[in-house]
Coordinates of C-alpha atoms and ligand atoms in Angstrom, one line a residue:
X1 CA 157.5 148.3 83.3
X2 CA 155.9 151.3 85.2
X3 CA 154.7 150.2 88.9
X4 CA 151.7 150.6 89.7
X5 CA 149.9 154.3 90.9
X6 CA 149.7 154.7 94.6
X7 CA 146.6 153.1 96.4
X8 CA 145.9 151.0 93.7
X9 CA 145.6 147.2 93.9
X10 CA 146.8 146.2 90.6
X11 CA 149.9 144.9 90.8
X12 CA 152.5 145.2 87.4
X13 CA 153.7 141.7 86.4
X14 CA 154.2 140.1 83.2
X15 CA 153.5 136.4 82.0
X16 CA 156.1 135.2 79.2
X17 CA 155.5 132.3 76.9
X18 CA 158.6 130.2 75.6
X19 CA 157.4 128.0 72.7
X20 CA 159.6 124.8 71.7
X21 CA 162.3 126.5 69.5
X22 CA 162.9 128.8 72.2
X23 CA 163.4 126.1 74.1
X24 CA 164.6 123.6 71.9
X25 CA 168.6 123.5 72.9
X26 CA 171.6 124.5 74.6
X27 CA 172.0 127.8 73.0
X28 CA 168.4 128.5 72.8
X29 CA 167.8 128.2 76.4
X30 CA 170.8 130.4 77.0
X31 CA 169.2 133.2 75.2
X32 CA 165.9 132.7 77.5
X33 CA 167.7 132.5 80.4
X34 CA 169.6 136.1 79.1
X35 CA 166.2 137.4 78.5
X36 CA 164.5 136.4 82.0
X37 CA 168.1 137.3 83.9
X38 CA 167.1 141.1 82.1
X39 CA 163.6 141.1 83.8
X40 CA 163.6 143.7 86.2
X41 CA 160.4 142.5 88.4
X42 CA 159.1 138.9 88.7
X43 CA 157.1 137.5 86.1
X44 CA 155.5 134.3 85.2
X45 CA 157.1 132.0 82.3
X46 CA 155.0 129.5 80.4
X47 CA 157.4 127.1 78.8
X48 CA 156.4 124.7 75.5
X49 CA 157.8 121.0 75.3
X50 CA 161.4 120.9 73.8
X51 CA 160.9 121.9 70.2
X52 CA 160.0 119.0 68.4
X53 CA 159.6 116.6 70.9
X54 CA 155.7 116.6 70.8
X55 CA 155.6 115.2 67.3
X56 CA 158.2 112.6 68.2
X57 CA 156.1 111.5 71.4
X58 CA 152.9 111.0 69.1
X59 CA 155.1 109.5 66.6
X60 CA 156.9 106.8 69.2
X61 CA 153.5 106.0 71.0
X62 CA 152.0 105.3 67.0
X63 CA 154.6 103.0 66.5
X64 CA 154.3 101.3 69.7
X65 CA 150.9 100.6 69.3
X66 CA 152.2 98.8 65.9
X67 CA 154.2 96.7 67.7
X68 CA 157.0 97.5 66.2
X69 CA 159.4 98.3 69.5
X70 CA 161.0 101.5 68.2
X71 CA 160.2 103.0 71.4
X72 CA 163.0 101.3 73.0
X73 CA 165.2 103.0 71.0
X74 CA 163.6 106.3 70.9
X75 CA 163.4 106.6 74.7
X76 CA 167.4 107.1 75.1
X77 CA 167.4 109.9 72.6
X78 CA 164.7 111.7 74.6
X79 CA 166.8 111.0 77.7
X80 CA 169.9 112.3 75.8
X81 CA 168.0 115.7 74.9
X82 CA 167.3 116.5 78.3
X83 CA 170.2 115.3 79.8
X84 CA 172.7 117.2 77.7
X85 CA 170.5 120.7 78.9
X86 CA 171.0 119.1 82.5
X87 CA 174.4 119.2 81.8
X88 CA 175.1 122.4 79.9
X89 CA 172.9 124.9 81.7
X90 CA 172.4 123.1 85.2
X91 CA 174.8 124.5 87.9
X92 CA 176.6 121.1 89.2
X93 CA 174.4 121.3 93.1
X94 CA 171.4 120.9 91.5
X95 CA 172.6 118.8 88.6
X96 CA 171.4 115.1 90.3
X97 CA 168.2 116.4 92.1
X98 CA 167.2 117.7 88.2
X99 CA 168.2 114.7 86.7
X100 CA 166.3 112.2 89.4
X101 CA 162.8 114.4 88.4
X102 CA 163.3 114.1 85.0
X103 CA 164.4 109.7 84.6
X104 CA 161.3 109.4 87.2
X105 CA 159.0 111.2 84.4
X106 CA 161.1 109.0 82.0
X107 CA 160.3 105.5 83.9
X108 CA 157.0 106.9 83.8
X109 CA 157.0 107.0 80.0
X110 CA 158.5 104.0 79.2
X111 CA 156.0 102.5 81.3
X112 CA 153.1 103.9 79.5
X113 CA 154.8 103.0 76.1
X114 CA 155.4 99.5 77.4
X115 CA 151.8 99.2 77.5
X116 CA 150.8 100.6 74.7
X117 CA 152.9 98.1 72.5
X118 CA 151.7 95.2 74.9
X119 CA 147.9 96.1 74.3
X120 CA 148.8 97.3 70.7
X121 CA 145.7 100.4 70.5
X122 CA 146.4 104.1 71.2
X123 CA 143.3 105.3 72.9
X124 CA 143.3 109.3 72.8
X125 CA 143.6 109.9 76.7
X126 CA 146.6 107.6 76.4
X127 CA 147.9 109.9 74.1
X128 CA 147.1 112.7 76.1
X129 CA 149.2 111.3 78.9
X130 CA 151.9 110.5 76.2
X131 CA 152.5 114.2 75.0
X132 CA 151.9 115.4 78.6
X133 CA 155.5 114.5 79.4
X134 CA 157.1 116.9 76.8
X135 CA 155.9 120.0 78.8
X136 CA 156.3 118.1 82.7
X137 CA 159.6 117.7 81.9
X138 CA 160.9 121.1 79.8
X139 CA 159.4 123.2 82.8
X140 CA 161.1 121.3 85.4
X141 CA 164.5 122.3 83.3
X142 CA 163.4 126.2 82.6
X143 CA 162.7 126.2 86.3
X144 CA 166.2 124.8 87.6
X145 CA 168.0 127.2 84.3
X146 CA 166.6 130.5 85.6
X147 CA 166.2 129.7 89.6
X148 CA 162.8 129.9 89.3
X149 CA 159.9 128.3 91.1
X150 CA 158.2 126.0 89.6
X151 CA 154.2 125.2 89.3
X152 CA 152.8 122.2 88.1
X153 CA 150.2 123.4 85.4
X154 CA 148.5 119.7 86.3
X155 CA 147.3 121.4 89.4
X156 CA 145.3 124.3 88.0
X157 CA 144.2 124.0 84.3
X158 CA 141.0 122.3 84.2
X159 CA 138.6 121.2 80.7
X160 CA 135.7 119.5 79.8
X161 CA 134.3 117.3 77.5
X162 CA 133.2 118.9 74.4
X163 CA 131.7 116.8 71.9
X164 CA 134.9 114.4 71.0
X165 CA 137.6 116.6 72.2
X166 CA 138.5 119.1 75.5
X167 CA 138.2 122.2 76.0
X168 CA 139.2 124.8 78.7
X169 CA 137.3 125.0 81.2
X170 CA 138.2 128.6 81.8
X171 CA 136.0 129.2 84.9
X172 CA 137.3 126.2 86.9
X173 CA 141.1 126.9 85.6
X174 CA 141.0 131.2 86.2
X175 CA 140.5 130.3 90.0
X176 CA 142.6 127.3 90.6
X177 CA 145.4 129.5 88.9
X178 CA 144.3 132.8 91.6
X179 CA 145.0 130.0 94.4
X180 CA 148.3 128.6 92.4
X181 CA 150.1 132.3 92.3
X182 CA 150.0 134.5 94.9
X183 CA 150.8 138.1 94.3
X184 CA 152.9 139.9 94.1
X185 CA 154.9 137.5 92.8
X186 CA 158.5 137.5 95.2
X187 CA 160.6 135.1 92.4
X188 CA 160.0 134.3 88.6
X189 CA 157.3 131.3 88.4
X190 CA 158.0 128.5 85.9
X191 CA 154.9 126.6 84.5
X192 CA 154.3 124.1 81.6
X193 CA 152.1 125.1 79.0
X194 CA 149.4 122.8 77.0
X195 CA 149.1 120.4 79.7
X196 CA 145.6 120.2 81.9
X197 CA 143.5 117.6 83.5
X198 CA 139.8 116.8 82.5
X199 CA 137.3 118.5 85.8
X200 CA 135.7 115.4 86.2
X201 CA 137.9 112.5 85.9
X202 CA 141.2 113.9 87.0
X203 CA 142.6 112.1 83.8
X204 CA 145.3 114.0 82.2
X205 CA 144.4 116.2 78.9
X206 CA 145.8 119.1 77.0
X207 CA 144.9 122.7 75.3
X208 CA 145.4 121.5 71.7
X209 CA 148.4 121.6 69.4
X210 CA 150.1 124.9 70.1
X211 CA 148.2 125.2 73.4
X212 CA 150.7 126.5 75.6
X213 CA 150.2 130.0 74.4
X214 CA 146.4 129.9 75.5
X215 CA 147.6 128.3 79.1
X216 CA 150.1 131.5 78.9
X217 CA 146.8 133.9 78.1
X218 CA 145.1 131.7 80.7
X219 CA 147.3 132.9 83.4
X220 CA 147.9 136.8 82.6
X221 CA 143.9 136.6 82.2
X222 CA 143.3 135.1 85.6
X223 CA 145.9 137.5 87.6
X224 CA 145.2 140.5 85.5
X225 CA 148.7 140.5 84.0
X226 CA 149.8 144.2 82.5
X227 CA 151.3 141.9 79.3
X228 CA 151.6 138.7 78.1
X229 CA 154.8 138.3 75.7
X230 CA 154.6 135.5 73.3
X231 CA 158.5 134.8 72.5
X232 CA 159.3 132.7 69.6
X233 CA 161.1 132.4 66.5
X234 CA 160.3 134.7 64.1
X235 CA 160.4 138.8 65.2
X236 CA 156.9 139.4 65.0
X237 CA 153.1 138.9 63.6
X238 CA 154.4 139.2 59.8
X239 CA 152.0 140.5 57.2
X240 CA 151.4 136.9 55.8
X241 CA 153.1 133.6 56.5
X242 CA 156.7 134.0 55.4
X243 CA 157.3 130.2 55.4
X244 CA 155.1 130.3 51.9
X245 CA 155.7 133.9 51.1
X246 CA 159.4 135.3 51.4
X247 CA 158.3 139.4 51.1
X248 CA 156.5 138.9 54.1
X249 CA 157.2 141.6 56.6
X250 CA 156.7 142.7 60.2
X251 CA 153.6 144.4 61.9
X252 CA 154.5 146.8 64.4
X253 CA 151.1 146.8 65.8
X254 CA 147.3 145.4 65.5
X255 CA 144.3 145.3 67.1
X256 CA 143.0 142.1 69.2
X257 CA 140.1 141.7 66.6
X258 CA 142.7 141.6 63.8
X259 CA 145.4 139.1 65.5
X260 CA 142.2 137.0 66.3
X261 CA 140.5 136.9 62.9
X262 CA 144.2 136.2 61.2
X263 CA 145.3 133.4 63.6
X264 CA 141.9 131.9 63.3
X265 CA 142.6 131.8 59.7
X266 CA 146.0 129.3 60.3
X267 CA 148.3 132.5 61.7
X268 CA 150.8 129.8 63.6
X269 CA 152.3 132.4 65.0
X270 CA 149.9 132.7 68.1
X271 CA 147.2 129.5 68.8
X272 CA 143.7 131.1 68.1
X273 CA 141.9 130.7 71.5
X274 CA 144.8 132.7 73.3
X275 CA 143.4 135.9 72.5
X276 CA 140.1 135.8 73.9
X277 CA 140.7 136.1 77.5
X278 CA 143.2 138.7 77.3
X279 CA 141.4 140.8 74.8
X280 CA 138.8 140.7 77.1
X281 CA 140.6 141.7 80.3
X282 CA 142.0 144.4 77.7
X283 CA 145.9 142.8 78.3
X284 CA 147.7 143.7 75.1
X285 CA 149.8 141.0 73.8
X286 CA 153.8 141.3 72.4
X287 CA 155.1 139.1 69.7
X288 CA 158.9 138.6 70.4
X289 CA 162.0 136.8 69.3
X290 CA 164.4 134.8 71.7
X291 CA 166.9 135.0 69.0
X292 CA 166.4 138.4 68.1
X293 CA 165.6 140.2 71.7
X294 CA 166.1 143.5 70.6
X295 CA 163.7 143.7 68.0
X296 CA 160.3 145.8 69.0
X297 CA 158.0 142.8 68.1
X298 CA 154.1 143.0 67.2
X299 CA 152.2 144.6 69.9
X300 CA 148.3 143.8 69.9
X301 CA 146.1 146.0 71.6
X302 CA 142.9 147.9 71.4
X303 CA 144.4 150.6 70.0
X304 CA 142.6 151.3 66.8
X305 CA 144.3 152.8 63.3
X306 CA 142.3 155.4 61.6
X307 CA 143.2 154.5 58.0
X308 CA 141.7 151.5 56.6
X309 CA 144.7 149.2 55.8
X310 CA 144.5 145.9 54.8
X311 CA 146.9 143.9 58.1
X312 CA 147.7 141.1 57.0
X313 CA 146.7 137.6 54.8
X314 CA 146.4 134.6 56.3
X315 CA 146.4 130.9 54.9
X316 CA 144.1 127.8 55.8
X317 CA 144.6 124.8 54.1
X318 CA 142.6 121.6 54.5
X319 CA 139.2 122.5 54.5
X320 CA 136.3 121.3 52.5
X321 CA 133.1 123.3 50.8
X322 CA 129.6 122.7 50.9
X323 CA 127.3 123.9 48.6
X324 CA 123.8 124.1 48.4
X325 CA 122.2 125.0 44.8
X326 CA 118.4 125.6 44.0
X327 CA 115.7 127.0 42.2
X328 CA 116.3 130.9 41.1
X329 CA 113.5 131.7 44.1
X330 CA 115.7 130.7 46.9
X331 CA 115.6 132.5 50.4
X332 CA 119.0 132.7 50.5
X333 CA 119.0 134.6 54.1
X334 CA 116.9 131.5 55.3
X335 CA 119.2 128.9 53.7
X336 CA 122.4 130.4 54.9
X337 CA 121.1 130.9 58.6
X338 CA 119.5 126.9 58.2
X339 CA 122.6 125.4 57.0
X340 CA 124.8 127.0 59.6
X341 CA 122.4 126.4 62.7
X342 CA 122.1 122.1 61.3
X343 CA 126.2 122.4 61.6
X344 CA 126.6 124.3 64.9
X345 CA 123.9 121.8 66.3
X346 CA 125.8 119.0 65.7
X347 CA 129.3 120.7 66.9
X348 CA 130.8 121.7 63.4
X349 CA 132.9 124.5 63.8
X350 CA 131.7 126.5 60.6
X351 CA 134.9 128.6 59.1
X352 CA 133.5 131.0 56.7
X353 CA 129.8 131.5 54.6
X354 CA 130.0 132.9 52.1
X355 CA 128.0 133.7 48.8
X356 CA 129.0 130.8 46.3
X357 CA 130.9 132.4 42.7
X358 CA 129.3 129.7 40.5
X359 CA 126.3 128.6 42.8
X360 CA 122.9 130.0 43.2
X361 CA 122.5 129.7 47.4
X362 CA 125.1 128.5 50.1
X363 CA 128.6 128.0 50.6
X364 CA 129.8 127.0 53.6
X365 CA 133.4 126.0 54.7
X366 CA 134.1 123.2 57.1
X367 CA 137.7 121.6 58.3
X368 CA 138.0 118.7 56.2
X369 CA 137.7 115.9 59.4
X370 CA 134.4 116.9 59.3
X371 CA 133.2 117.0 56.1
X372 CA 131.2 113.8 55.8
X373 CA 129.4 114.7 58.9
X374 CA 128.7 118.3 58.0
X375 CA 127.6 117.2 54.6
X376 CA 125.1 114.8 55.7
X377 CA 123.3 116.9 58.7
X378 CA 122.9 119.1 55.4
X379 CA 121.5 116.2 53.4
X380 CA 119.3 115.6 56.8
X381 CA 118.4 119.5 56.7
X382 CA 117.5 120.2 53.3
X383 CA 115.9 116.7 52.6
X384 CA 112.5 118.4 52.5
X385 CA 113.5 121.2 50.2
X386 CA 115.4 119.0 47.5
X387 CA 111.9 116.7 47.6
X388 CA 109.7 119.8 47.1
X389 CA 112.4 121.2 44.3
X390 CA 113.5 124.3 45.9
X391 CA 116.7 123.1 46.7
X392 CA 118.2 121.1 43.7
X393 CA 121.7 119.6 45.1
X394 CA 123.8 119.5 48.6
X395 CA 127.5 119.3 47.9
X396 CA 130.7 118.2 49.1
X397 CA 134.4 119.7 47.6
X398 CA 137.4 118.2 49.5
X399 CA 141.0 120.1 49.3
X400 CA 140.1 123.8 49.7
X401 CA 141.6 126.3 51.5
X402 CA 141.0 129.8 52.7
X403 CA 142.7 133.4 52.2
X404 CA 141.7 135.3 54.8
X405 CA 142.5 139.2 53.9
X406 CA 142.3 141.0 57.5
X407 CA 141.9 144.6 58.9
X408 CA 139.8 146.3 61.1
X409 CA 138.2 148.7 58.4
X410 CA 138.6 147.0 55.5
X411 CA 134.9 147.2 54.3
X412 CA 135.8 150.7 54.2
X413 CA 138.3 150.0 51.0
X414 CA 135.8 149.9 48.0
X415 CA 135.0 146.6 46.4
X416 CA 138.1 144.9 48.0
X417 CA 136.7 141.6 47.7
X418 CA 135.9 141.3 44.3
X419 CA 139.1 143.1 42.6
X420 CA 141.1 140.2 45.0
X421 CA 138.5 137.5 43.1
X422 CA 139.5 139.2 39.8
X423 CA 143.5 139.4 40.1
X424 CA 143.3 135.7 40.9
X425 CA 140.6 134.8 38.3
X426 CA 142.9 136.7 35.4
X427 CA 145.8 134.5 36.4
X428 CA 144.0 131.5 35.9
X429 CA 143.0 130.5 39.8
X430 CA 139.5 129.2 40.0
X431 CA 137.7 131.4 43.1
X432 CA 135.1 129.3 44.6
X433 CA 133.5 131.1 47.4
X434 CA 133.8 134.9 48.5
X435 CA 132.9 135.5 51.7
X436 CA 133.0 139.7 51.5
X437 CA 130.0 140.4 54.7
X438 CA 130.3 137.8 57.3
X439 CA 132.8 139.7 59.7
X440 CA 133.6 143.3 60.0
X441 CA 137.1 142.7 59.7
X442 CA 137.7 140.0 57.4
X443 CA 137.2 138.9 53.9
X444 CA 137.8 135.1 53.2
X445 CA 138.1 133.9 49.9
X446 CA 138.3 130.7 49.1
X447 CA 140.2 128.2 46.6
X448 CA 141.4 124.9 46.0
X449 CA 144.7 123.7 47.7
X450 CA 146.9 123.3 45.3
X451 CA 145.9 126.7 44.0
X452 CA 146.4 128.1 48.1
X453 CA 150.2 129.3 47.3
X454 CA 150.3 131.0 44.2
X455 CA 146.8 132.5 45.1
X456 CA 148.3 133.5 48.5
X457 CA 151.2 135.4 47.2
X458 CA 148.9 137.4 44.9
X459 CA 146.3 138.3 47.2
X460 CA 149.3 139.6 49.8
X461 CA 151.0 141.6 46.9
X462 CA 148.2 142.9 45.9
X463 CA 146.2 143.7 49.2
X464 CA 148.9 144.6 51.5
X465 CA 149.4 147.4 48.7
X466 CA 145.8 148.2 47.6
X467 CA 144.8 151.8 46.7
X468 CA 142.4 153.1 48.9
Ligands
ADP501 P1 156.4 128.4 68.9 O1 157.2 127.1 68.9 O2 157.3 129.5 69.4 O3 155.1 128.3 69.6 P2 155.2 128.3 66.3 O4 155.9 127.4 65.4 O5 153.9 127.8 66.9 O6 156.2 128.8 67.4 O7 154.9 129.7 65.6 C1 155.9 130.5 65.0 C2 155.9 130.2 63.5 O8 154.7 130.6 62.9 C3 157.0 131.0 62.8 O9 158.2 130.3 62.8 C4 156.4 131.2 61.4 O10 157.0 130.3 60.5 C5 154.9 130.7 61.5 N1 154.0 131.7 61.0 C6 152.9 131.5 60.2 N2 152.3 132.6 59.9 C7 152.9 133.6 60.5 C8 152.7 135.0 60.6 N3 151.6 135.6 60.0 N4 153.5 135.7 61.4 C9 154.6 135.2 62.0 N5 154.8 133.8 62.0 C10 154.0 133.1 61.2
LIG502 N1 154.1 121.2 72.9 C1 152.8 121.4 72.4 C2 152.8 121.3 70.8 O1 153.8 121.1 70.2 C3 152.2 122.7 72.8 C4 152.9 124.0 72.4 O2 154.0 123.9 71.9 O3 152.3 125.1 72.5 O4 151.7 121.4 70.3
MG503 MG1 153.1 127.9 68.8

């Protein structure tokens, strides 16, 4: 890292996010601590629960609110985790003060668990509280593993209420975490990722599944970080998702827009909302491996590529379509703009419109929770229409997914769209929707689920390839 020019303010420091596998054991931890004992200024590292551990809390406080006890025996295997990290990686003076934090978190737990079996119902801040745990105890290890200070991430990230769930409230949290970290930084800062508390009630909430990278953005956001590193388990942003495709490869670089639109699209790699604050404070983003340190990683940025290439593919499963058919004299325009406003109203995230393949007006693609509601605030919406017979049906398909092909330029690459629709269509997958204008950057093209595979590996073979 360069330091900064003279006279300026901007200080050089780097925020690090450690998802669960990187934290997930002995050995993995003794890579991180390699990789932060490398650092050659201060930075600030965001650390993920153990890997794994979220879905086991969610899992233990479901079957405790069935009654069924297995908490009890859940809750020394938890202990167990952490204590054999204590043990391994823990130098022996700091060994009981470590352990004391982490069985007072533990009580805690047990406590909460307790009553969840006794009042046998799983309310969703009780949850909340439940997973909380997994993060308020990893980053009370990472801190003691690499000497670093730690920060409780309870203290400064801050949501709202939005709708049924949270959200950040990133005003609120960008100046609690100016007050939390003073710079420069004169030690490596520990923090927990995911965790927050709700502005008005104090009560304990979180960032989403996968939310620690956005607490990570959060941070390098707030303090004007020069990077934020994303370190995980895989040695970059690969060209599709190589769990479901094995020719999947590495980008060496993309632009914010592109990471954005392909994570939004079910990219694991990175959770969607991280990229909005940095892109906007123009903080590019590395994608790194703790097992592989040495590898040069994805680097996002604002840099933009000349050539029009197709980036990479990205899968979304689980999503359901809506379809609106008429009368040959539709105003499509008006339809389309109609149905999305009745779902945004009623706070329906909308995924893709797009121009139906065997319908005559709208396609629109919801997450599948909220297809029953989406598809009756259309019902609601075009009621007049279907009674004055310019809009003959509103429909509902459940089990579709979306293949989103993404690049900055692709529009540039002539009739992309349709030659994907036709490779899949000549091997026998059924194309529902095309969505070919709704973003710059993206085209989504949708299909049913059990077709999401197959039609993946095509559209990456043939797209990542593509003749110009
Ligand atoms: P972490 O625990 O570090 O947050 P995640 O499991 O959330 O890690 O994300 C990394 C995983 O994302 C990889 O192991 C990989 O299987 C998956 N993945 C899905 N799509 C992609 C992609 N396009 N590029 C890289 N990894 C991907
Ligand atoms: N531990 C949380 C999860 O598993 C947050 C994260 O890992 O980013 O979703
Ligand atoms: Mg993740």
């Amino acid at each position: 890292m360069q330091n900064p020019p003279k006279g300026s303010t901007k200080y050089c420091m780097k925020v690090m996010k450690f998802g669960g596998t990187s934290v997930g054991t002995v050995d993995s931890l003794k890579n991180l601590k390699q990789i932060v004992e490398g650092l050659t200024e201060p930075a600030i590292i965001v650390v993920s629960a153990l890997g794994g551990l979220t879905d086991r809390l969610i899992a233990t406080a479901r079957d405790a609110a069935s009654g069924n006890g297995l908490y009890k025996t859940e809750m020394p295997v938890i202990r167990g985790r952490h204590y054999e990290i204590i043990d391994a990686l823990i130098s022996a003076d700091r060994r009981e003060e470590v352990r004391t934090k982490i069985d007072g978190l533990l009580n805690e737990l047990n406590d909460v668990f307790r009553g969840i079996s006794l009042i046998r119902a799983l309310p969703e801040r009780t949850l909340d509280l439940v997973v909380s745990f997994g993060e308020r105890m990893s980053s009370i290890l990472v801190s003691a593993i690499v000497g670093a200070d730690f920060h409780d991430s309870l203290e400064y990230v801050r949501t709202e209420q939005w709708f049924t769930g949270s959200i950040a409230d990133r005003k609120l949290t960008e100046e609690l975490i100016r007050k939390e970290f003073s710079l420069p930084l004169t030690n490596n800062a520990v923090t927990g990722g995911f965790i927050s508390r709700d502005r008005e009630t104090g009560e304990i909430t979180n960032l989403g599944r996968g939310g620690s990278d956005y607490t990570a953005a959060l941070i390098a956001a707030a303090l004007d970080a020069e990077l934020l590193e994303i370190w995980t388990d895989v040695d970059g942003f690969l060209t599709t998702d190589p769990r479901v495709v094995s020719s999947a490869h590495i980008i060496p670089e993309m632009t914010f827009v592109e990471s954005m639109e392909l994570c939004n699209f079910g990219a694991k790699v990175v959770y969607p909302p991280t990229i909005y604050p940095v892109f906007h404070k123009n903080i590019p983003i590395k994608i790194l491996n703790t097992f592989n340190p040495s590898a040069p990683g994805t680097l996002i940025s604002d840099f933009h590529f000349s050539t029009p290439e197709v980036r990479g593919v990205s899968l979304m499963k689980g999503t359901a379509l809506l379809t609106v058919e008429g009368s040959l004299t539709i105003n499509v325009a008006q339809i389309n703009t109609r149905g999305y406003n009745a779902l945004a109203r009623n706070g329906i995230g909308v995924l893709v419109v797009g121009e139906p393949i065997r319908h005559t007006a709208l396609a629109i693609v919801v997450p599948q929770k909220d297809s029953t509601k989406a598809f009756r605030e259309l019902e609601v919406e075009f009621g007049p229409d279907i009674r004055q017979g310019t809009v003959t049906s509103v429909g509902v398909a459940e089990g579709m997914a979306i293949i989103a092909v993404v690049g900055e330029s692709i529009k540039k690459i002539a009739g992309l769209g349709s030659r994907l629709v036709n490779i899949l269509e000549r091997k026998g997958i059924s194309v529902e929707a095309l969505s070919d204008g709704a973003s710059e950057s993206t085209i989504a093209i949708v299909v049913s689920d059990n077709d999401a595979a197959e039609a993946l590996k095509l559209v990456h073979e043939a797209a990542i390839q593509m003749p110009r």
